[in-house]
PDB file of C-alpha atoms and ligand atoms in Angstrom:
ATOM      1  CA  UNK A   1     -62.431-128.603 196.446  1.00 71.00           C
ATOM      2  CA  UNK A   2     -59.647-128.509 199.084  1.00 87.00           C
ATOM      3  CA  UNK A   3     -60.194-125.072 200.653  1.00 97.00           C
ATOM      4  CA  UNK A   4     -63.028-122.825 200.055  1.00 98.00           C
ATOM      5  CA  UNK A   5     -63.209-118.982 200.756  1.00 98.00           C
ATOM      6  CA  UNK A   6     -66.134-116.526 200.496  1.00 99.00           C
ATOM      7  CA  UNK A   7     -65.504-112.826 200.355  1.00 99.00           C
ATOM      8  CA  UNK A   8     -67.912-109.975 200.302  1.00 99.00           C
ATOM      9  CA  UNK A   9     -66.878-106.752 198.085  1.00 98.00           C
ATOM     10  CA  UNK A  10     -64.489-108.576 195.810  1.00 98.00           C
ATOM     11  CA  UNK A  11     -64.955-106.012 192.905  1.00 98.00           C
ATOM     12  CA  UNK A  12     -62.705-103.520 194.174  1.00 98.00           C
ATOM     13  CA  UNK A  13     -59.966-102.295 196.685  1.00 98.00           C
ATOM     14  CA  UNK A  14     -58.961-104.765 199.542  1.00 98.00           C
ATOM     15  CA  UNK A  15     -61.486-107.325 198.423  1.00 98.00           C
ATOM     16  CA  UNK A  16     -60.070-107.734 194.941  1.00 98.00           C
ATOM     17  CA  UNK A  17     -56.654-107.994 196.116  1.00 98.00           C
ATOM     18  CA  UNK A  18     -57.423-110.443 198.927  1.00 98.00           C
ATOM     19  CA  UNK A  19     -59.520-112.775 196.097  1.00 98.00           C
ATOM     20  CA  UNK A  20     -56.282-112.831 193.861  1.00 98.00           C
ATOM     21  CA  UNK A  21     -54.125-113.570 197.081  1.00 98.00           C
ATOM     22  CA  UNK A  22     -56.564-116.224 198.150  1.00 98.00           C
ATOM     23  CA  UNK A  23     -56.462-117.605 194.523  1.00 98.00           C
ATOM     24  CA  UNK A  24     -52.663-117.770 194.365  1.00 98.00           C
ATOM     25  CA  UNK A  25     -52.726-119.528 197.838  1.00 98.00           C
ATOM     26  CA  UNK A  26     -54.700-122.382 196.567  1.00 97.00           C
ATOM     27  CA  UNK A  27     -58.330-121.404 197.777  1.00 98.00           C
ATOM     28  CA  UNK A  28     -61.462-121.722 195.675  1.00 98.00           C
ATOM     29  CA  UNK A  29     -63.011-118.213 196.202  1.00 98.00           C
ATOM     30  CA  UNK A  30     -66.600-117.233 196.131  1.00 98.00           C
ATOM     31  CA  UNK A  31     -66.549-113.444 195.598  1.00 98.00           C
ATOM     32  CA  UNK A  32     -69.865-111.476 195.984  1.00 98.00           C
ATOM     33  CA  UNK A  33     -70.484-107.955 194.955  1.00 98.00           C
ATOM     34  CA  UNK A  34     -72.995-105.854 192.991  1.00 98.00           C
ATOM     35  CA  UNK A  35     -70.814-104.815 190.147  1.00 98.00           C
ATOM     36  CA  UNK A  36     -68.437-107.688 189.993  1.00 98.00           C
ATOM     37  CA  UNK A  37     -64.875-107.715 188.464  1.00 98.00           C
ATOM     38  CA  UNK A  38     -63.178-108.409 185.130  1.00 97.00           C
ATOM     39  CA  UNK A  39     -60.608-110.472 186.995  1.00 98.00           C
ATOM     40  CA  UNK A  40     -61.041-114.255 185.828  1.00 98.00           C
ATOM     41  CA  UNK A  41     -59.506-117.559 187.156  1.00 98.00           C
ATOM     42  CA  UNK A  42     -60.941-120.979 187.036  1.00 98.00           C
ATOM     43  CA  UNK A  43     -61.147-121.103 190.942  1.00 98.00           C
ATOM     44  CA  UNK A  44     -62.989-117.871 191.271  1.00 98.00           C
ATOM     45  CA  UNK A  45     -66.693-117.427 191.176  1.00 98.00           C
ATOM     46  CA  UNK A  46     -67.766-113.982 190.811  1.00 98.00           C
ATOM     47  CA  UNK A  47     -71.272-113.895 192.323  1.00 98.00           C
ATOM     48  CA  UNK A  48     -73.919-111.169 192.382  1.00 98.00           C
ATOM     49  CA  UNK A  49     -74.638-110.220 195.835  1.00 98.00           C
ATOM     50  CA  UNK A  50     -76.128-106.864 197.505  1.00 98.00           C
ATOM     51  CA  UNK A  51     -75.279-107.369 201.116  1.00 98.00           C
ATOM     52  CA  UNK A  52     -78.202-105.259 202.304  1.00 98.00           C
ATOM     53  CA  UNK A  53     -80.704-107.708 200.840  1.00 98.00           C
ATOM     54  CA  UNK A  54     -81.354-110.816 202.673  1.00 98.00           C
ATOM     55  CA  UNK A  55     -82.933-112.714 199.239  1.00 98.00           C
ATOM     56  CA  UNK A  56     -79.582-111.832 197.740  1.00 98.00           C
ATOM     57  CA  UNK A  57     -77.391-112.860 200.470  1.00 99.00           C
ATOM     58  CA  UNK A  58     -79.418-116.267 200.502  1.00 98.00           C
ATOM     59  CA  UNK A  59     -79.228-116.397 196.693  1.00 98.00           C
ATOM     60  CA  UNK A  60     -75.295-115.917 197.175  1.00 98.00           C
ATOM     61  CA  UNK A  61     -75.196-118.904 199.529  1.00 98.00           C
ATOM     62  CA  UNK A  62     -77.404-120.988 197.378  1.00 98.00           C
ATOM     63  CA  UNK A  63     -74.797-120.573 194.737  1.00 98.00           C
ATOM     64  CA  UNK A  64     -71.868-121.486 196.934  1.00 98.00           C
ATOM     65  CA  UNK A  65     -73.973-124.484 198.145  1.00 98.00           C
ATOM     66  CA  UNK A  66     -73.960-125.815 194.538  1.00 98.00           C
ATOM     67  CA  UNK A  67     -70.095-126.156 194.792  1.00 98.00           C
ATOM     68  CA  UNK A  68     -69.360-126.822 198.395  1.00 98.00           C
ATOM     69  CA  UNK A  69     -71.160-127.752 201.694  1.00 98.00           C
ATOM     70  CA  UNK A  70     -68.466-126.085 204.023  1.00 98.00           C
ATOM     71  CA  UNK A  71     -66.418-122.867 204.034  1.00 98.00           C
ATOM     72  CA  UNK A  72     -62.919-122.824 205.313  1.00 98.00           C
ATOM     73  CA  UNK A  73     -62.439-119.104 205.206  1.00 98.00           C
ATOM     74  CA  UNK A  74     -64.916-116.150 205.271  1.00 98.00           C
ATOM     75  CA  UNK A  75     -63.748-112.617 204.733  1.00 99.00           C
ATOM     76  CA  UNK A  76     -66.290-110.017 205.840  1.00 99.00           C
ATOM     77  CA  UNK A  77     -65.161-107.067 203.871  1.00 98.00           C
ATOM     78  CA  UNK A  78     -67.927-105.200 201.871  1.00 98.00           C
ATOM     79  CA  UNK A  79     -68.474-101.604 202.982  1.00 98.00           C
ATOM     80  CA  UNK A  80     -69.133 -98.087 202.189  1.00 98.00           C
ATOM     81  CA  UNK A  81     -67.777 -94.712 203.751  1.00 97.00           C
ATOM     82  CA  UNK A  82     -68.827 -91.221 202.862  1.00 96.00           C
ATOM     83  CA  UNK A  83     -67.681 -88.209 204.815  1.00 95.00           C
ATOM     84  CA  UNK A  84     -70.119 -85.311 205.976  1.00 95.00           C
ATOM     85  CA  UNK A  85     -70.558 -83.499 209.421  1.00 96.00           C
ATOM     86  CA  UNK A  86     -73.500 -84.867 211.372  1.00 98.00           C
ATOM     87  CA  UNK A  87     -75.616 -81.915 210.740  1.00 98.00           C
ATOM     88  CA  UNK A  88     -75.293 -82.363 206.741  1.00 97.00           C
ATOM     89  CA  UNK A  89     -75.695 -86.095 206.941  1.00 97.00           C
ATOM     90  CA  UNK A  90     -79.122 -87.236 205.357  1.00 98.00           C
ATOM     91  CA  UNK A  91     -81.042 -89.876 207.282  1.00 98.00           C
ATOM     92  CA  UNK A  92     -80.763 -91.716 204.061  1.00 98.00           C
ATOM     93  CA  UNK A  93     -76.779 -91.608 204.041  1.00 98.00           C
ATOM     94  CA  UNK A  94     -76.941 -92.616 207.865  1.00 98.00           C
ATOM     95  CA  UNK A  95     -79.318 -95.751 207.166  1.00 98.00           C
ATOM     96  CA  UNK A  96     -77.420 -96.747 204.151  1.00 98.00           C
ATOM     97  CA  UNK A  97     -74.108 -96.890 206.135  1.00 98.00           C
ATOM     98  CA  UNK A  98     -76.066 -99.108 208.779  1.00 98.00           C
ATOM     99  CA  UNK A  99     -77.705-101.384 205.982  1.00 98.00           C
ATOM    100  CA  UNK A 100     -74.298-102.134 204.349  1.00 98.00           C
ATOM    101  CA  UNK A 101     -71.571-102.178 207.288  1.00 98.00           C
ATOM    102  CA  UNK A 102     -73.954-103.579 210.124  1.00 99.00           C
ATOM    103  CA  UNK A 103     -77.082-105.240 208.708  1.00 98.00           C
ATOM    104  CA  UNK A 104     -74.978-106.653 206.058  1.00 98.00           C
ATOM    105  CA  UNK A 105     -72.410-108.474 208.063  1.00 99.00           C
ATOM    106  CA  UNK A 106     -75.422-109.531 210.139  1.00 98.00           C
ATOM    107  CA  UNK A 107     -77.049-111.259 206.964  1.00 98.00           C
ATOM    108  CA  UNK A 108     -73.622-112.592 206.145  1.00 98.00           C
ATOM    109  CA  UNK A 109     -73.202-114.457 209.375  1.00 98.00           C
ATOM    110  CA  UNK A 110     -76.738-115.535 209.629  1.00 98.00           C
ATOM    111  CA  UNK A 111     -76.640-117.469 206.297  1.00 98.00           C
ATOM    112  CA  UNK A 112     -72.947-118.583 206.652  1.00 98.00           C
ATOM    113  CA  UNK A 113     -73.523-120.757 209.992  1.00 98.00           C
ATOM    114  CA  UNK A 114     -74.772-123.942 208.085  1.00 98.00           C
ATOM    115  CA  UNK A 115     -71.332-123.871 206.263  1.00 98.00           C
ATOM    116  CA  UNK A 116     -69.234-123.674 209.284  1.00 98.00           C
ATOM    117  CA  UNK A 117     -66.580-126.271 209.978  1.00 98.00           C
ATOM    118  CA  UNK A 118     -66.069-127.413 213.799  1.00 97.00           C
ATOM    119  CA  UNK A 119     -62.428-126.469 214.680  1.00 97.00           C
ATOM    120  CA  UNK A 120     -61.634-125.044 211.060  1.00 97.00           C
ATOM    121  CA  UNK A 121     -63.531-122.032 209.888  1.00 98.00           C
ATOM    122  CA  UNK A 122     -61.806-118.810 210.025  1.00 98.00           C
ATOM    123  CA  UNK A 123     -63.818-115.531 209.940  1.00 98.00           C
ATOM    124  CA  UNK A 124     -61.934-112.534 209.246  1.00 98.00           C
ATOM    125  CA  UNK A 125     -63.667-109.101 209.432  1.00 98.00           C
ATOM    126  CA  UNK A 126     -62.133-105.969 207.899  1.00 98.00           C
ATOM    127  CA  UNK A 127     -63.308-103.588 210.475  1.00 98.00           C
ATOM    128  CA  UNK A 128     -61.689-100.173 210.623  1.00 98.00           C
ATOM    129  CA  UNK A 129     -59.996 -98.106 213.328  1.00 98.00           C
ATOM    130  CA  UNK A 130     -63.348 -96.378 213.059  1.00 98.00           C
ATOM    131  CA  UNK A 131     -64.659 -99.436 215.002  1.00 98.00           C
ATOM    132  CA  UNK A 132     -62.481 -98.238 217.899  1.00 97.00           C
ATOM    133  CA  UNK A 133     -62.011 -94.559 217.466  1.00 96.00           C
ATOM    134  CA  UNK A 134     -64.242 -91.788 216.982  1.00 97.00           C
ATOM    135  CA  UNK A 135     -63.084 -89.540 213.984  1.00 95.00           C
ATOM    136  CA  UNK A 136     -64.887 -86.210 213.092  1.00 95.00           C
ATOM    137  CA  UNK A 137     -67.233 -85.904 209.960  1.00 95.00           C
ATOM    138  CA  UNK A 138     -67.895 -89.717 209.651  1.00 96.00           C
ATOM    139  CA  UNK A 139     -70.610 -90.372 212.294  1.00 98.00           C
ATOM    140  CA  UNK A 140     -72.491 -92.742 209.961  1.00 98.00           C
ATOM    141  CA  UNK A 141     -69.349 -94.648 209.062  1.00 98.00           C
ATOM    142  CA  UNK A 142     -68.275 -94.832 212.863  1.00 98.00           C
ATOM    143  CA  UNK A 143     -71.830 -95.968 214.005  1.00 98.00           C
ATOM    144  CA  UNK A 144     -71.874 -98.668 211.471  1.00 98.00           C
ATOM    145  CA  UNK A 145     -68.476 -99.964 212.297  1.00 98.00           C
ATOM    146  CA  UNK A 146     -69.075 -99.678 216.085  1.00 98.00           C
ATOM    147  CA  UNK A 147     -72.211-101.627 215.508  1.00 98.00           C
ATOM    148  CA  UNK A 148     -70.463-104.217 213.318  1.00 98.00           C
ATOM    149  CA  UNK A 149     -68.152-104.792 216.108  1.00 98.00           C
ATOM    150  CA  UNK A 150     -70.750-105.406 218.935  1.00 98.00           C
ATOM    151  CA  UNK A 151     -72.792-107.810 216.734  1.00 98.00           C
ATOM    152  CA  UNK A 152     -69.416-109.814 216.309  1.00 98.00           C
ATOM    153  CA  UNK A 153     -68.668-109.658 219.761  1.00 98.00           C
ATOM    154  CA  UNK A 154     -72.091-111.224 220.624  1.00 98.00           C
ATOM    155  CA  UNK A 155     -71.828-113.614 217.903  1.00 98.00           C
ATOM    156  CA  UNK A 156     -68.285-115.033 218.972  1.00 98.00           C
ATOM    157  CA  UNK A 157     -69.842-116.107 222.529  1.00 98.00           C
ATOM    158  CA  UNK A 158     -72.885-117.721 220.572  1.00 98.00           C
ATOM    159  CA  UNK A 159     -70.738-119.827 218.497  1.00 98.00           C
ATOM    160  CA  UNK A 160     -68.019-120.656 221.006  1.00 97.00           C
ATOM    161  CA  UNK A 161     -68.872-124.405 220.813  1.00 98.00           C
ATOM    162  CA  UNK A 162     -67.871-124.530 217.231  1.00 98.00           C
ATOM    163  CA  UNK A 163     -64.290-123.582 218.262  1.00 97.00           C
ATOM    164  CA  UNK A 164     -63.605-121.594 215.051  1.00 98.00           C
ATOM    165  CA  UNK A 165     -61.348-118.543 214.744  1.00 98.00           C
ATOM    166  CA  UNK A 166     -62.716-114.861 214.800  1.00 98.00           C
ATOM    167  CA  UNK A 167     -60.132-112.537 213.349  1.00 98.00           C
ATOM    168  CA  UNK A 168     -60.928-108.766 213.682  1.00 98.00           C
ATOM    169  CA  UNK A 169     -58.598-106.278 211.646  1.00 98.00           C
ATOM    170  CA  UNK A 170     -58.808-102.577 212.489  1.00 98.00           C
ATOM    171  CA  UNK A 171     -56.638-101.015 209.884  1.00 98.00           C
ATOM    172  CA  UNK A 172     -56.276 -97.172 209.511  1.00 98.00           C
ATOM    173  CA  UNK A 173     -56.650 -95.485 206.222  1.00 97.00           C
ATOM    174  CA  UNK A 174     -55.537 -97.451 203.158  1.00 97.00           C
ATOM    175  CA  UNK A 175     -55.230 -96.029 199.720  1.00 96.00           C
ATOM    176  CA  UNK A 176     -57.907 -97.650 197.813  1.00 97.00           C
ATOM    177  CA  UNK A 177     -60.875 -96.563 195.308  1.00 95.00           C
ATOM    178  CA  UNK A 178     -63.033 -96.017 198.465  1.00 95.00           C
ATOM    179  CA  UNK A 179     -61.179 -92.635 198.850  1.00 94.00           C
ATOM    180  CA  UNK A 180     -62.013 -91.436 195.209  1.00 90.00           C
ATOM    181  CA  UNK A 181     -65.710 -91.717 196.143  1.00 84.00           C
ATOM    182  CA  UNK A 182     -65.291 -89.830 199.459  1.00 86.00           C
ATOM    183  CA  UNK A 183     -63.229 -87.046 197.793  1.00 74.00           C
ATOM    184  CA  UNK A 184     -61.092 -86.281 200.772  1.00 72.00           C
ATOM    185  CA  UNK A 185     -58.677 -83.590 201.628  1.00 80.00           C
ATOM    186  CA  UNK A 186     -56.448 -86.111 203.189  1.00 87.00           C
ATOM    187  CA  UNK A 187     -52.907 -86.789 201.731  1.00 89.00           C
ATOM    188  CA  UNK A 188     -52.634 -90.225 200.025  1.00 92.00           C
ATOM    189  CA  UNK A 189     -49.200 -90.284 201.439  1.00 93.00           C
ATOM    190  CA  UNK A 190     -50.408 -90.712 205.084  1.00 94.00           C
ATOM    191  CA  UNK A 191     -52.401 -93.972 204.046  1.00 96.00           C
ATOM    192  CA  UNK A 192     -51.285 -97.459 203.803  1.00 98.00           C
ATOM    193  CA  UNK A 193     -50.749 -98.807 200.349  1.00 98.00           C
ATOM    194  CA  UNK A 194     -52.711-101.678 199.579  1.00 98.00           C
ATOM    195  CA  UNK A 195     -49.666-104.022 199.442  1.00 98.00           C
ATOM    196  CA  UNK A 196     -48.669-102.918 202.876  1.00 98.00           C
ATOM    197  CA  UNK A 197     -52.173-104.047 204.027  1.00 98.00           C
ATOM    198  CA  UNK A 198     -51.651-107.285 202.103  1.00 98.00           C
ATOM    199  CA  UNK A 199     -48.777-108.075 204.038  1.00 98.00           C
ATOM    200  CA  UNK A 200     -50.537-108.000 207.467  1.00 98.00           C
ATOM    201  CA  UNK A 201     -53.425-109.975 205.779  1.00 98.00           C
ATOM    202  CA  UNK A 202     -51.077-112.578 204.496  1.00 98.00           C
ATOM    203  CA  UNK A 203     -49.478-112.935 207.789  1.00 98.00           C
ATOM    204  CA  UNK A 204     -52.979-113.439 209.419  1.00 98.00           C
ATOM    205  CA  UNK A 205     -54.168-115.715 206.982  1.00 98.00           C
ATOM    206  CA  UNK A 206     -51.098-118.180 206.863  1.00 97.00           C
ATOM    207  CA  UNK A 207     -50.623-118.007 210.898  1.00 97.00           C
ATOM    208  CA  UNK A 208     -51.092-121.496 212.384  1.00 96.00           C
ATOM    209  CA  UNK A 209     -54.409-122.766 212.608  1.00 95.00           C
ATOM    210  CA  UNK A 210     -54.297-122.627 216.402  1.00 95.00           C
ATOM    211  CA  UNK A 211     -53.993-118.605 216.281  1.00 96.00           C
ATOM    212  CA  UNK A 212     -56.673-116.029 216.006  1.00 95.00           C
ATOM    213  CA  UNK A 213     -56.345-112.172 216.043  1.00 98.00           C
ATOM    214  CA  UNK A 214     -59.079-110.794 218.278  1.00 97.00           C
ATOM    215  CA  UNK A 215     -58.253-107.141 217.820  1.00 97.00           C
ATOM    216  CA  UNK A 216     -55.396-106.342 215.344  1.00 98.00           C
ATOM    217  CA  UNK A 217     -55.093-102.586 214.816  1.00 98.00           C
ATOM    218  CA  UNK A 218     -52.375-101.367 212.277  1.00 98.00           C
ATOM    219  CA  UNK A 219     -51.941 -97.945 210.593  1.00 97.00           C
ATOM    220  CA  UNK A 220     -49.426 -95.540 208.865  1.00 97.00           C
ATOM    221  CA  UNK A 221     -46.629 -94.469 211.116  1.00 96.00           C
ATOM    222  CA  UNK A 222     -47.897 -90.753 210.399  1.00 93.00           C
ATOM    223  CA  UNK A 223     -50.785 -91.998 212.791  1.00 91.00           C
ATOM    224  CA  UNK A 224     -54.502 -91.390 212.719  1.00 90.00           C
ATOM    225  CA  UNK A 225     -55.927 -89.258 209.662  1.00 86.00           C
ATOM    226  CA  UNK A 226     -58.139 -86.467 211.182  1.00 79.00           C
TER     227      UNK A 226
HETATM  228  N1  NAP B   1     -59.825 -97.924 202.378  1.00 58.68           N
HETATM  229  C1  NAP B   1     -59.595 -97.545 203.760  1.00 58.68           C
HETATM  230  O1  NAP B   1     -59.160 -96.551 204.165  1.00 58.68           O
HETATM  231  C2  NAP B   1     -60.262 -98.485 204.872  1.00 58.68           C
HETATM  232  C3  NAP B   1     -59.677 -98.634 206.077  1.00 58.68           C
HETATM  233  C4  NAP B   1     -60.208 -99.310 207.011  1.00 58.68           C
HETATM  234  C5  NAP B   1     -61.270-100.302 206.726  1.00 58.68           C
HETATM  235  N2  NAP B   1     -61.748-100.377 205.588  1.00 58.68           N
HETATM  236  C6  NAP B   1     -62.869-101.281 205.019  1.00 58.68           C
HETATM  237  O2  NAP B   1     -62.337-101.965 204.263  1.00 58.68           O
HETATM  238  C7  NAP B   1     -63.516-102.572 203.539  1.00 58.68           C
HETATM  239  C8  NAP B   1     -63.331-102.520 201.991  1.00 58.68           C
HETATM  240  O3  NAP B   1     -63.071-101.157 201.830  1.00 58.68           O
HETATM  241  P1  NAP B   1     -62.137-100.709 200.354  1.00 58.68           P
HETATM  242  O4  NAP B   1     -61.117 -99.716 200.759  1.00 58.68           O
HETATM  243  O5  NAP B   1     -61.338-101.796 199.409  1.00 58.68           O
HETATM  244  O6  NAP B   1     -63.238-100.067 199.517  1.00 58.68           O
HETATM  245  P2  NAP B   1     -63.888-100.076 197.784  1.00 58.68           P
HETATM  246  O7  NAP B   1     -62.490 -99.922 197.116  1.00 58.68           O
HETATM  247  O8  NAP B   1     -64.686 -98.835 197.859  1.00 58.68           O
HETATM  248  O9  NAP B   1     -64.519-101.358 197.895  1.00 58.68           O
HETATM  249  C9  NAP B   1     -65.675-101.846 198.515  1.00 58.68           C
HETATM  250  C10 NAP B   1     -66.397-102.971 198.334  1.00 58.68           C
HETATM  251  O10 NAP B   1     -67.609-103.127 198.904  1.00 58.68           O
HETATM  252  C11 NAP B   1     -68.389-103.663 198.014  1.00 58.68           C
HETATM  253  N3  NAP B   1     -70.010-103.019 198.597  1.00 58.68           N
HETATM  254  C12 NAP B   1     -70.280-102.293 198.745  1.00 58.68           C
HETATM  255  N4  NAP B   1     -71.623-102.158 198.998  1.00 58.68           N
HETATM  256  C13 NAP B   1     -72.041-103.474 198.696  1.00 58.68           C
HETATM  257  C14 NAP B   1     -73.355-103.976 198.939  1.00 58.68           C
HETATM  258  N5  NAP B   1     -74.291-103.476 199.102  1.00 58.68           N
HETATM  259  N6  NAP B   1     -73.459-105.440 198.371  1.00 58.68           N
HETATM  260  C15 NAP B   1     -72.132-106.060 198.180  1.00 58.68           C
HETATM  261  N7  NAP B   1     -70.959-105.400 198.075  1.00 58.68           N
HETATM  262  C16 NAP B   1     -70.851-104.002 198.468  1.00 58.68           C
HETATM  263  C17 NAP B   1     -68.146-102.921 196.646  1.00 58.68           C
HETATM  264  O11 NAP B   1     -69.003-103.828 195.618  1.00 58.68           O
HETATM  265  P3  NAP B   1     -69.894-103.105 194.823  1.00 58.68           P
HETATM  266  O12 NAP B   1     -70.014-101.591 194.851  1.00 58.68           O
HETATM  267  O13 NAP B   1     -69.612-103.829 193.272  1.00 58.68           O
HETATM  268  O14 NAP B   1     -71.146-103.795 195.293  1.00 58.68           O
HETATM  269  C18 NAP B   1     -66.766-103.062 196.764  1.00 58.68           C
HETATM  270  O15 NAP B   1     -66.312-104.288 196.255  1.00 58.68           O
HETATM  271  C19 NAP B   1     -64.583-101.724 203.949  1.00 58.68           C
HETATM  272  O16 NAP B   1     -65.381-102.375 204.956  1.00 58.68           O
HETATM  273  C20 NAP B   1     -64.156-100.562 204.429  1.00 58.68           C
HETATM  274  O17 NAP B   1     -64.920 -99.808 205.624  1.00 58.68           O
HETATM  275  C21 NAP B   1     -61.262 -99.472 204.471  1.00 58.68           C
END
């Protein structure tokens, strides 16, 4: 296997498009999600994964290890988002955001370490402008993404001797199935399209291996949605 990639949340939205892009770019891709996808390719492994469960994350990496001992590219993408004023947000909703968007990436990185390649592995996290900027009615999402960024900031220092690349993407709103579940009042015309997101993602992935993007914020020219 020449180049291997893992991605969480490969069943929908950005994760599915990134998966197809990486396959077309020559990677072997191990994608993890709970529901899986109908997309098929000989170099795509659709692996069951619940990012909130350490047992499931460990099993995901056991499957990867059957095929490769190392990972060139890791895409930390899976995430959930619901909207509600803080006073109407249930404890269960708040905790599920933390479990998926903060604890999930923690488990991913913990089990990823033994696959890292010195001077080589590139870790790309799909954060959000909500990891940098407070929006109304998404306190749980904001907290979980700020928390994820804090965890990555610490880990980058712990793993500095590996000399791997950490790229953090902070996109604004993108028109994906995520918004069908949110049921928003916001106009999709003020969101980036998936192909626009992919133009930035492709640039980042194909950049020379000496380059990382510690903080890349990009959004629709209409500005922040709020
Ligand atoms: N769309 C936007 O406006 C936007 C903007 C900025 C950042 N982002 C971020 O981009 C990432 C992808 O979002 P999207 O817009 O592509 O959303 P999406 O279409 O709803 O896809 C979310 C993906 O995450 C996976 N996922 C959710 N919970 C999971 C779990 N417990 N275990 C494993 N996988 C899980 C889902 O798979 P299953 O349900 O099959 O498990 C799905 O593949 C998220 O981190 C999101 O916060 C999105």
